[in-house]
Amino acid sequence: AHEFCAAAGGGGGGAGGCGGGGDGTRILIKGGTVVNAHRAEEADVYIEDGVVVAVRPNIPVGDDNVRVIDATGKYVMPGGIDPHTHLEMEFMGTVTIDDFYSGHAAALAGGTTMHIDFVIPVNGNLTAGLESYKHKAEKAAMDYGFHMAITKWNDEVSREMEVMVKEHGINSFKFFMAYKGSLMVTDDLLLQGLQKCKSLGALAMVHAENGDAVAEGQQRMIDLGITGPEGHALSRPPVLEGEATSRAIRLAKFVNTPLYVVHVMSTDAMEEIAKAKREGQRVIGEPVVSGLVLDDSWLWDPDFATASKYVMSPPIREAGHNKALQAALSSGILQLVGTDHCTFNSTQKAFGSDDFRKIPNGVNGIEERMHIIWDSMVETGKITVTDYVRVTSTECAKIFNIYPRKGAILKGSDADIIILNPKRSFAMGTRTHHSRSDTNVYEGRKGKGMVEVTISRGRVVWEDGNLNAVPGAGRYVRTPPFGYFFDGLDKSDAVYRASLRAPVRRGEAAAA
Ligand code: URP
Ligand code: ZN
Ligand code: ZN
Ligand code: ZN
C-alpha cells in the first residue's frame, strides 16, 4: 500500500485494491529524461512493488535482483490515460469488437496504461449497467475507471447516481444530446442531471449534437437519395455541434456546475468553449485523435468499406477544423486528448451498406493516440514535452481526481511509465496493431517517436515489440467526487444567493 491509497485508491465495485503489483519486482530506469507535467529533469526512476519509490539522479544499482533499464537519450513519462473509450459496448445493434482484454493489449502496446470507459445502463438502470461492466472488466490487463451514461430520468436513477458516487467510485456522468430514440436525453433530463451532478460533486459530461436536428438532417439526405457514408457528414454539420455545445454550456452555467464536453470535433464547438472560458466558466474540452488529425474527405471515398471506417459522431470534419482544434489544444482552450476508441470491423460497418444511418458509429485510436499526438504536436513544435504529458495523462488524472497516484512519476505514484525514443519512427496499421478489428483509420500512417517500453503498475508489459498483457492484472481505479473543478464553487453560489436578496433589502430600506 502507498500514500495515495486512502485518497484515491482502494478496491471498488468488486474489483481489486489499489497500488502495487506486490510481486516484489524491482526496476531501475537509468539515464533518461523524466518528464512530468510540471517539469522535465535528468533523473533515474526506482520502482518497487508497482510503485515509484525514488526519482533522482544517479540512483545506485542496489543488488542483482534489480532489473536495470537504460533510458539514455529517451523520455521517461507517465503512461497515457485515455479519458474516453467504449470497450465491449452494445451500440447500434452490435457490440464493439475490442473488449477489456484486446483493447488493453492495444493500449499497452501504444503506451497507454489506464483508461476510463463509459458504463451504459441496462434499460436505464445504473446498477444493472455497472454489474454488466464489472463482468466485462474481469479480463482487464491494465488499470481502468468508469464514467456512467444517464439515459433516462426518475427518482430511482437519481438515487442510483448517489450510490454510484458514494459506493462505487464513479465521479462522472455522460449525457448524450444525440442518438434520438436510443441514448438521447431531453433538456429537461439534462437539467435534472446537471443539478444532481452538482450536488454529488460529480462531473457532467456531454456528447453535444442536436439530436432532433440530426434526425431531421438524416431524413433529408435519405429523401435526396444520399444513402452512402457521405450522408453521415452532410446530415449532422458543425452547426448542430456548436448549437448543442452552447446549450449545454449555458445550462451548466445556469446550474453553476462544471461541464466536460467530450469529442470536440469542430471549430464551432471549440469556439463556444473558448467563449465560456473567457467569461470565467468552468468548462473542459476534450478533442479526440481522429478530430485532431483526420478530415472528412475519406467519407467521400467511392469504396464503401473505406469510407464507412471513418463514420463516427460527431463526424470527422472538413480539413481546417483539425488544425483549429490542434491550435486550441496548444493554447489550452482544449485540455486533454481522448480517442473515443469504439471499434467495429468491416463486417459490422457493412450493416449500413445501403443506409448510412445503420453504419455503427466509431473509430479506433487507443493504440495510436500516444504516437500520433507526439508526432503531430510535439515533433511539429506545437506543444512542449511537458505539455504532452499534461494532455495525454496528467490533466485526465487531475480532472478525475486520481492525481498524483496516476498521471505523474513522483514518489508514491503507481509505476505506470513509458519510455519513448524520439529518434525512432513508427508505422501503424492492421498488420501490426493489437486491436481485433480488421481495419484501422490510421492505416499506413508513419511518424517520429516510438514507445519502446511500457510499464504497468511495475510490470514491463511492452518491450522491443513484445507484448505481455495479462488478463486479470488490471485493477479498478475509484474516482472520488469533488475534484479540483469543484473547488470554490460554493463561493460563487453564495454570491448568487446574496444577489437574490438585494431587492428585498432595498424594500426594507424604503419601508424604514
Ligand atoms: O461515434 C461515436 N462517437 N461512437 C461512440 C459513442 C459516442 O458517441 O461517444
Ligand atoms: Zn496502494
Ligand atoms: Zn459521444
Ligand atoms: Zn464516445
Coordinates of C-alpha atoms and ligand atoms in Angstrom, one line a residue:
A1 CA 0.0 0.0 0.0
H2 CA 1.1 3.6 -0.6
E3 CA 0.2 7.1 0.4
F4 CA -2.4 7.8 -2.3
C5 CA -4.5 4.7 -1.4
A6 CA -6.6 6.5 1.2
A7 CA -7.5 9.4 -1.1
A8 CA -7.9 7.8 -4.5
G9 CA -7.3 4.1 -4.3
G10 CA -8.9 1.1 -2.7
G11 CA -10.8 -1.7 -4.2
G12 CA -14.2 -0.9 -5.6
G13 CA -17.1 -2.5 -7.5
G14 CA -15.8 -5.9 -6.5
A15 CA -12.5 -5.2 -8.3
G16 CA -9.1 -5.3 -6.7
G17 CA -7.3 -2.9 -4.4
C18 CA -5.0 -0.1 -5.4
G19 CA -1.3 0.2 -5.8
G20 CA 1.5 -2.3 -6.0
G21 CA 1.8 -5.3 -8.1
G22 CA 3.0 -6.9 -4.9
D23 CA 5.2 -9.4 -6.8
G24 CA 8.4 -7.9 -5.5
T25 CA 9.6 -6.7 -8.9
R26 CA 12.2 -4.0 -8.7
I27 CA 13.1 -1.9 -11.7
L28 CA 15.7 0.9 -12.1
I29 CA 15.3 3.2 -15.1
K30 CA 18.6 4.9 -15.7
G31 CA 19.8 7.9 -17.6
G32 CA 16.6 9.2 -19.2
T33 CA 14.8 12.5 -19.1
V34 CA 11.9 12.1 -16.7
V35 CA 9.0 14.2 -17.8
N36 CA 6.2 15.3 -15.6
A37 CA 3.6 18.0 -16.5
H38 CA 5.3 20.4 -14.1
R39 CA 8.9 19.8 -15.3
A40 CA 11.4 17.7 -17.2
E41 CA 14.7 16.6 -15.5
E42 CA 17.6 14.2 -16.0
A43 CA 16.9 11.5 -13.4
D44 CA 16.7 7.8 -12.6
V45 CA 13.4 6.2 -11.5
Y46 CA 13.4 3.4 -9.0
I47 CA 10.3 1.2 -8.8
E48 CA 9.4 -1.4 -6.2
D49 CA 6.2 -3.4 -5.9
G50 CA 4.4 -1.5 -8.6
V51 CA 5.1 1.9 -7.1
V52 CA 7.6 4.7 -7.8
V53 CA 9.9 4.8 -4.8
A54 CA 12.5 7.3 -5.9
V55 CA 13.1 9.9 -8.7
R56 CA 16.5 11.5 -8.6
P57 CA 19.9 11.5 -10.5
N58 CA 22.4 8.7 -10.0
I59 CA 20.4 6.2 -8.1
P60 CA 22.9 3.3 -7.4
V61 CA 22.1 -0.2 -8.5
G62 CA 21.5 -1.9 -5.2
D63 CA 21.8 -5.6 -5.9
D64 CA 21.4 -8.2 -8.6
N65 CA 17.7 -8.5 -8.2
V66 CA 17.1 -5.1 -9.6
R67 CA 16.2 -5.0 -13.3
V68 CA 18.1 -2.1 -14.9
I69 CA 16.7 -0.4 -18.0
D70 CA 18.8 2.1 -19.9
A71 CA 16.9 5.1 -21.0
T72 CA 19.8 7.3 -22.2
G73 CA 18.6 9.7 -24.9
K74 CA 15.0 8.8 -24.2
Y75 CA 12.0 10.3 -22.4
V76 CA 10.6 8.6 -19.3
M77 CA 7.0 9.7 -19.0
P78 CA 3.7 8.7 -17.2
G79 CA 1.7 6.2 -19.1
G80 CA -1.1 7.6 -21.1
I81 CA -4.6 7.8 -19.7
D82 CA -7.4 7.7 -22.2
P83 CA -10.4 9.5 -20.8
H84 CA -12.8 8.3 -23.5
T85 CA -13.3 4.7 -24.7
H86 CA -16.0 2.2 -25.4
L87 CA -14.8 -1.4 -24.9
E88 CA -17.3 -4.2 -25.5
M89 CA -20.1 -1.7 -25.8
E90 CA -23.5 -2.6 -27.1
F91 CA -24.3 0.0 -29.6
M92 CA -26.4 0.4 -32.8
G93 CA -27.4 -3.2 -32.8
T94 CA -24.0 -4.7 -32.3
V95 CA -21.0 -4.8 -29.9
T96 CA -17.7 -3.0 -30.3
I97 CA -15.0 -5.5 -31.3
D98 CA -12.4 -4.7 -28.7
D99 CA -13.1 -5.8 -25.2
F100 CA -11.3 -5.2 -21.9
Y101 CA -8.6 -7.6 -23.0
S102 CA -7.9 -6.8 -26.6
G103 CA -8.5 -3.1 -26.0
H104 CA -6.0 -3.1 -23.1
A105 CA -3.4 -5.1 -25.2
A106 CA -3.7 -2.4 -27.9
A107 CA -3.4 0.4 -25.3
L108 CA -0.3 -1.0 -23.6
A109 CA 1.4 -1.6 -26.9
G110 CA 0.8 2.1 -27.7
G111 CA 1.9 3.5 -24.3
T112 CA -1.5 3.9 -22.6
T113 CA -1.7 2.4 -19.1
M114 CA -5.1 3.4 -18.0
H115 CA -8.5 4.5 -19.5
I116 CA -11.9 5.5 -18.3
D117 CA -14.8 3.7 -20.1
F118 CA -18.4 4.6 -20.2
V119 CA -20.8 2.3 -18.4
I120 CA -24.1 2.1 -20.3
P121 CA -27.1 1.5 -18.1
V122 CA -29.4 -1.5 -18.8
N123 CA -32.8 -0.2 -19.7
G124 CA -31.9 3.0 -17.9
N125 CA -30.9 1.1 -14.7
L126 CA -27.4 2.1 -13.4
T127 CA -26.8 -0.8 -11.1
A128 CA -27.5 -3.4 -13.8
G129 CA -25.2 -1.4 -16.1
L130 CA -22.4 -1.4 -13.6
E131 CA -22.8 -5.2 -12.9
S132 CA -22.5 -5.8 -16.6
Y133 CA -19.3 -3.7 -17.0
K134 CA -17.7 -5.2 -13.8
H135 CA -18.1 -8.6 -15.5
K136 CA -16.7 -7.3 -18.8
A137 CA -13.7 -5.9 -17.0
E138 CA -12.7 -9.1 -15.3
K139 CA -10.2 -9.7 -18.2
A140 CA -8.7 -6.2 -17.8
A141 CA -4.9 -6.2 -18.4
M142 CA -4.4 -2.6 -17.3
D143 CA -6.0 -0.2 -14.8
Y144 CA -9.3 1.3 -15.6
G145 CA -12.0 3.6 -14.2
F146 CA -15.7 4.2 -15.1
H147 CA -17.8 7.1 -16.2
M148 CA -21.6 6.3 -16.4
A149 CA -24.1 7.4 -19.0
I150 CA -27.5 8.6 -17.9
T151 CA -30.2 7.7 -20.4
K152 CA -33.5 8.1 -18.6
W153 CA -34.7 10.1 -15.5
N154 CA -36.8 9.1 -12.5
D155 CA -36.3 9.1 -8.7
E156 CA -34.6 5.7 -8.8
V157 CA -32.0 7.0 -11.3
S158 CA -31.4 10.0 -9.1
R159 CA -30.9 7.7 -6.1
E160 CA -28.6 5.4 -8.0
M161 CA -26.4 8.2 -9.1
E162 CA -25.7 8.9 -5.5
V163 CA -24.9 5.2 -4.9
M164 CA -22.5 5.2 -7.8
V165 CA -20.6 8.1 -6.5
K166 CA -20.6 7.2 -2.8
E167 CA -20.2 3.4 -3.1
H168 CA -18.7 2.6 -6.5
G169 CA -16.1 5.2 -7.1
I170 CA -17.7 6.8 -10.2
N171 CA -17.4 10.6 -10.3
S172 CA -18.6 11.5 -13.8
F173 CA -21.9 11.0 -15.8
K174 CA -22.4 11.4 -19.5
F175 CA -25.4 12.8 -21.2
F176 CA -25.9 12.1 -24.9
M177 CA -27.7 15.0 -26.6
A178 CA -27.8 12.9 -29.8
Y179 CA -28.8 9.4 -30.9
K180 CA -32.5 10.1 -30.8
G181 CA -34.6 7.0 -30.0
S182 CA -31.7 5.3 -28.1
L183 CA -29.3 7.2 -25.8
M184 CA -30.5 10.8 -26.3
V185 CA -31.7 12.9 -23.4
T186 CA -34.0 15.9 -23.4
D187 CA -33.1 19.4 -22.0
D188 CA -35.4 18.5 -19.1
L189 CA -33.3 15.4 -18.2
L190 CA -30.0 17.2 -18.8
L191 CA -31.1 19.9 -16.3
Q192 CA -32.1 17.4 -13.7
G193 CA -28.8 15.5 -14.3
L194 CA -26.7 18.7 -14.1
Q195 CA -28.3 19.6 -10.7
K196 CA -27.7 16.1 -9.4
C197 CA -24.1 16.1 -10.5
K198 CA -23.5 19.4 -8.8
S199 CA -25.0 18.1 -5.5
L200 CA -22.8 15.0 -5.7
G201 CA -19.6 16.7 -6.8
A202 CA -19.7 14.6 -9.9
L203 CA -18.6 15.9 -13.3
A204 CA -21.3 16.2 -16.0
M205 CA -20.1 15.2 -19.5
V206 CA -22.0 15.8 -22.7
H207 CA -22.0 14.4 -26.2
A208 CA -23.0 17.7 -27.8
E209 CA -25.1 17.4 -31.0
N210 CA -28.7 18.5 -31.5
G211 CA -30.2 15.0 -31.8
D212 CA -33.6 16.2 -33.1
A213 CA -32.0 18.2 -35.9
V214 CA -29.7 15.3 -36.7
A215 CA -32.7 13.0 -37.2
E216 CA -34.2 15.7 -39.5
G217 CA -30.9 16.0 -41.4
Q218 CA -30.7 12.3 -41.9
Q219 CA -34.2 12.1 -43.3
R220 CA -33.4 14.9 -45.6
M221 CA -30.4 13.0 -47.0
I222 CA -32.4 9.8 -47.5
D223 CA -35.2 11.8 -49.3
L224 CA -32.5 13.2 -51.6
G225 CA -31.3 9.7 -52.3
I226 CA -28.0 10.1 -50.5
T227 CA -27.5 6.8 -48.7
G228 CA -23.7 6.5 -48.6
P229 CA -21.3 7.4 -45.8
E230 CA -21.0 11.0 -47.1
G231 CA -24.6 11.4 -46.0
H232 CA -23.4 10.9 -42.4
A233 CA -21.3 14.1 -42.6
L234 CA -23.9 16.0 -44.6
S235 CA -26.7 15.2 -42.2
R236 CA -25.0 16.4 -39.0
P237 CA -23.0 19.5 -39.8
P238 CA -20.8 21.5 -37.4
V239 CA -23.7 24.0 -36.7
L240 CA -25.5 21.2 -34.8
E241 CA -22.5 20.5 -32.7
G242 CA -22.0 24.2 -32.0
E243 CA -25.6 24.6 -31.0
A244 CA -25.7 21.7 -28.6
T245 CA -22.3 22.7 -27.1
S246 CA -23.6 26.2 -26.5
R247 CA -26.8 24.9 -25.0
A248 CA -25.1 22.5 -22.6
I249 CA -22.6 25.2 -21.6
R250 CA -25.4 27.7 -20.8
L251 CA -27.4 25.1 -18.9
A252 CA -24.3 24.3 -16.8
K253 CA -23.8 28.0 -16.2
F254 CA -27.5 28.3 -15.0
V255 CA -26.9 25.4 -12.6
N256 CA -23.3 26.6 -11.8
T257 CA -21.6 23.3 -12.2
P258 CA -18.5 22.3 -14.2
L259 CA -19.0 20.8 -17.7
Y260 CA -16.9 18.4 -19.7
V261 CA -17.5 18.4 -23.4
V262 CA -16.4 15.1 -25.0
H263 CA -15.1 14.7 -28.5
V264 CA -15.0 18.3 -29.6
M265 CA -14.9 17.8 -33.4
S266 CA -15.5 21.3 -34.9
T267 CA -14.3 24.9 -34.7
D268 CA -18.0 25.7 -34.0
A269 CA -18.0 23.7 -30.7
M270 CA -14.4 24.8 -29.8
E271 CA -15.3 28.5 -30.1
E272 CA -18.3 28.0 -27.7
I273 CA -15.9 26.5 -25.2
A274 CA -13.4 29.3 -25.7
K275 CA -16.0 31.9 -25.2
A276 CA -17.3 30.3 -22.0
K277 CA -13.8 30.1 -20.6
R278 CA -13.1 33.7 -21.4
E279 CA -16.1 34.5 -19.3
G280 CA -14.7 32.5 -16.5
Q281 CA -16.9 29.4 -16.7
R282 CA -15.5 26.1 -15.8
V283 CA -15.7 24.1 -19.0
I284 CA -13.4 21.3 -20.1
G285 CA -13.0 20.5 -23.8
E286 CA -11.7 17.1 -25.0
P287 CA -10.6 16.7 -28.6
V288 CA -10.0 13.2 -29.9
V289 CA -7.2 11.9 -32.1
S290 CA -9.4 11.4 -35.1
G291 CA -10.7 15.0 -34.9
L292 CA -7.2 16.4 -34.5
V293 CA -5.5 14.7 -37.5
L294 CA -8.1 13.3 -39.9
D295 CA -10.5 15.1 -42.3
D296 CA -13.8 14.2 -43.9
S297 CA -12.5 13.6 -47.4
W298 CA -12.4 9.8 -46.5
L299 CA -16.2 9.8 -46.2
W300 CA -16.5 10.6 -50.0
D301 CA -14.3 7.6 -50.9
P302 CA -16.3 5.6 -53.5
D303 CA -15.3 2.4 -51.8
F304 CA -17.9 1.8 -49.0
A305 CA -15.5 -0.3 -46.9
T306 CA -13.0 2.6 -46.9
A307 CA -15.5 5.4 -46.3
S308 CA -17.5 3.6 -43.6
K309 CA -14.4 3.1 -41.4
Y310 CA -14.5 6.9 -40.8
V311 CA -18.1 7.1 -39.7
M312 CA -18.2 8.4 -36.1
S313 CA -20.3 11.0 -34.3
P314 CA -19.9 14.0 -34.3
P315 CA -18.5 13.5 -37.7
I316 CA -14.8 14.0 -38.7
R317 CA -15.0 17.5 -40.2
E318 CA -13.7 19.2 -43.3
A319 CA -9.9 20.0 -43.3
G320 CA -9.3 23.1 -41.3
H321 CA -11.3 22.1 -38.3
N322 CA -8.5 19.7 -37.3
K323 CA -5.8 22.4 -37.5
A324 CA -8.0 24.8 -35.4
L325 CA -8.5 22.0 -32.8
Q326 CA -4.7 21.5 -32.7
A327 CA -4.2 25.2 -32.1
A328 CA -6.9 25.1 -29.3
L329 CA -5.1 22.2 -27.7
S330 CA -1.8 24.2 -27.8
S331 CA -3.3 27.3 -26.3
G332 CA -5.2 25.5 -23.5
I333 CA -8.7 26.1 -24.8
L334 CA -8.9 22.3 -25.1
Q335 CA -7.2 20.4 -22.3
L336 CA -6.8 16.7 -22.7
V337 CA -6.9 14.2 -25.6
G338 CA -9.1 11.2 -25.8
T339 CA -9.7 8.6 -28.5
D340 CA -13.4 7.6 -28.3
H341 CA -12.0 4.2 -29.2
C342 CA -15.2 2.5 -30.4
T343 CA -14.1 -0.1 -32.9
F344 CA -16.3 -2.0 -35.4
N345 CA -14.9 -4.3 -38.0
S346 CA -15.7 -4.2 -41.7
T347 CA -18.5 -6.8 -41.4
Q348 CA -20.2 -4.6 -38.7
K349 CA -19.7 -1.4 -40.7
A350 CA -21.3 -3.2 -43.7
F351 CA -24.6 -3.3 -41.8
G352 CA -25.1 0.2 -43.3
S353 CA -24.0 -0.5 -46.8
D354 CA -27.4 0.7 -48.2
D355 CA -28.2 3.3 -45.5
F356 CA -25.6 5.4 -43.7
R357 CA -27.9 5.6 -40.7
K358 CA -27.1 1.9 -40.0
I359 CA -23.3 2.2 -40.1
P360 CA -22.2 1.6 -36.5
N361 CA -20.5 4.8 -35.3
G362 CA -17.0 4.7 -34.1
V363 CA -13.3 4.6 -34.9
N364 CA -10.1 3.1 -33.3
G365 CA -7.4 5.1 -31.5
I366 CA -6.5 3.6 -28.1
E367 CA -3.2 2.1 -29.5
E368 CA -2.4 5.1 -31.8
R369 CA -3.1 8.1 -29.5
M370 CA 0.3 8.5 -27.8
H371 CA 2.3 8.2 -31.1
I372 CA 0.1 10.4 -33.1
I373 CA 0.0 13.2 -30.5
W374 CA 3.7 13.0 -30.1
D375 CA 4.3 13.2 -33.9
S376 CA 1.7 15.8 -34.8
M377 CA 2.0 18.0 -31.7
V378 CA 5.5 17.7 -30.2
E379 CA 7.5 16.9 -33.3
T380 CA 6.0 19.9 -35.1
G381 CA 6.8 22.2 -32.1
K382 CA 3.1 22.9 -31.4
I383 CA 3.4 21.8 -27.7
T384 CA 6.3 21.1 -25.4
V385 CA 7.2 17.7 -24.0
T386 CA 5.8 18.7 -20.6
D387 CA 2.5 19.7 -22.3
Y388 CA 2.5 16.3 -24.0
V389 CA 2.4 14.6 -20.6
R390 CA -0.2 17.0 -19.4
V391 CA -2.6 16.5 -22.3
T392 CA -2.1 12.7 -22.6
S393 CA -2.1 11.8 -18.9
T394 CA -1.8 14.3 -16.0
E395 CA -4.8 16.5 -16.9
C396 CA -7.0 13.5 -17.0
A397 CA -5.8 12.3 -13.6
K398 CA -6.4 15.7 -12.1
I399 CA -9.9 16.1 -13.6
F400 CA -11.0 12.7 -12.5
N401 CA -9.3 13.2 -9.1
I402 CA -6.8 10.4 -9.1
Y403 CA -3.7 12.6 -9.3
P404 CA -0.8 12.0 -8.3
R405 CA -1.4 8.3 -7.9
K406 CA -1.9 8.4 -11.7
G407 CA -0.6 10.9 -14.2
A408 CA 2.8 11.5 -12.6
I409 CA 6.2 10.0 -11.9
L410 CA 6.6 11.0 -8.3
K411 CA 7.5 9.1 -5.1
G412 CA 4.4 7.1 -4.3
S413 CA 2.8 7.2 -7.7
D414 CA 1.7 4.0 -9.4
A415 CA 4.5 2.8 -11.7
D416 CA 2.6 3.3 -14.9
I417 CA 5.5 4.5 -17.1
I418 CA 6.5 4.7 -20.8
I419 CA 10.0 5.1 -22.4
L420 CA 9.8 6.9 -25.7
N421 CA 12.6 7.1 -28.1
P422 CA 12.3 10.3 -30.1
K423 CA 14.8 9.2 -32.7
R424 CA 12.9 6.1 -33.9
S425 CA 9.9 6.1 -36.2
F426 CA 6.6 4.4 -36.1
A427 CA 4.3 2.9 -38.8
M428 CA 0.8 1.9 -37.9
G429 CA -2.0 -0.3 -39.4
T430 CA -3.8 -3.6 -39.2
R431 CA -0.7 -5.7 -39.9
T432 CA 0.9 -4.7 -36.6
H433 CA -1.9 -3.4 -34.4
H434 CA -3.3 -5.3 -31.4
S435 CA -7.0 -4.4 -31.9
R436 CA -9.2 -7.2 -33.0
S437 CA -10.5 -5.0 -35.9
D438 CA -9.6 -5.8 -39.5
T439 CA -9.4 -2.1 -40.2
N440 CA -7.6 0.9 -38.9
V441 CA -8.4 4.6 -39.7
Y442 CA -4.7 5.4 -39.4
E443 CA -3.6 2.6 -41.8
G444 CA -0.2 3.4 -43.3
R445 CA 0.5 6.4 -41.1
K446 CA 4.1 6.9 -40.2
G447 CA 5.8 9.4 -37.9
K448 CA 8.6 10.2 -35.4
G449 CA 8.8 8.8 -31.9
M450 CA 8.5 5.2 -30.6
V451 CA 7.2 3.9 -27.3
E452 CA 9.8 1.2 -26.7
V453 CA 8.8 0.2 -23.2
T454 CA 5.5 0.3 -21.3
I455 CA 5.4 -0.5 -17.6
S456 CA 2.0 -1.1 -16.0
R457 CA 2.0 -0.9 -12.2
G458 CA 5.6 -2.0 -12.0
R459 CA 5.5 -4.8 -14.6
V460 CA 7.2 -4.5 -18.0
V461 CA 4.3 -5.3 -20.4
W462 CA 5.7 -4.0 -23.7
E463 CA 9.3 -4.1 -24.7
D464 CA 11.0 -4.3 -28.1
G465 CA 7.8 -5.2 -29.8
N466 CA 6.9 -7.9 -27.4
L467 CA 3.6 -7.6 -25.5
N468 CA 2.9 -9.3 -22.2
A469 CA -0.7 -8.3 -21.4
V470 CA -2.1 -10.5 -18.6
P471 CA -5.8 -10.8 -18.4
G472 CA -7.0 -10.0 -14.9
A473 CA -3.9 -8.0 -14.0
G474 CA -5.8 -4.7 -14.4
R475 CA -7.4 -3.1 -11.4
Y476 CA -10.4 -0.8 -11.0
V477 CA -9.4 2.7 -10.0
R478 CA -12.1 4.5 -8.0
T479 CA -12.5 8.2 -8.9
P480 CA -13.6 10.2 -5.8
P481 CA -16.1 13.1 -6.2
F482 CA -15.4 16.9 -5.7
G483 CA -12.3 17.0 -7.9
Y484 CA -10.5 20.3 -8.3
F485 CA -13.1 21.8 -10.7
F486 CA -15.5 22.0 -7.7
D487 CA -13.1 24.0 -5.5
G488 CA -14.6 27.3 -4.6
L489 CA -17.9 26.7 -6.5
D490 CA -19.8 27.2 -3.2
K491 CA -18.4 30.7 -3.1
S492 CA -19.9 31.7 -6.4
D493 CA -23.2 30.0 -5.2
A494 CA -23.1 32.2 -2.1
V495 CA -22.5 35.4 -4.2
Y496 CA -25.5 34.4 -6.4
R497 CA -27.7 33.8 -3.3
A498 CA -26.7 37.2 -1.9
S499 CA -27.6 38.9 -5.2
L500 CA -31.1 37.5 -4.9
R501 CA -31.6 39.1 -1.5
A502 CA -30.6 42.6 -2.7
P503 CA -34.1 43.7 -3.9
V504 CA -35.6 42.6 -0.5
R505 CA -33.0 44.8 1.3
R506 CA -33.9 47.7 -0.9
G507 CA -37.6 47.2 0.0
E508 CA -36.8 47.1 3.7
A509 CA -34.8 50.3 3.4
A510 CA -37.7 52.1 1.8
A511 CA -40.1 50.9 4.4
A512 CA -37.9 52.1 7.3
Ligands
URP1 O1 -19.2 7.6 -33.0 C1 -19.0 7.5 -31.8 N1 -18.5 8.5 -31.2 N2 -19.3 6.4 -31.1 C2 -19.2 6.2 -29.7 C3 -20.3 6.7 -29.0 C4 -20.1 8.2 -28.6 O2 -20.9 9.0 -29.1 O3 -19.2 8.5 -27.9
ZN2 ZN -1.5 1.3 -2.6
ZN3 ZN -20.4 10.6 -27.9
ZN4 ZN -17.6 8.1 -27.1

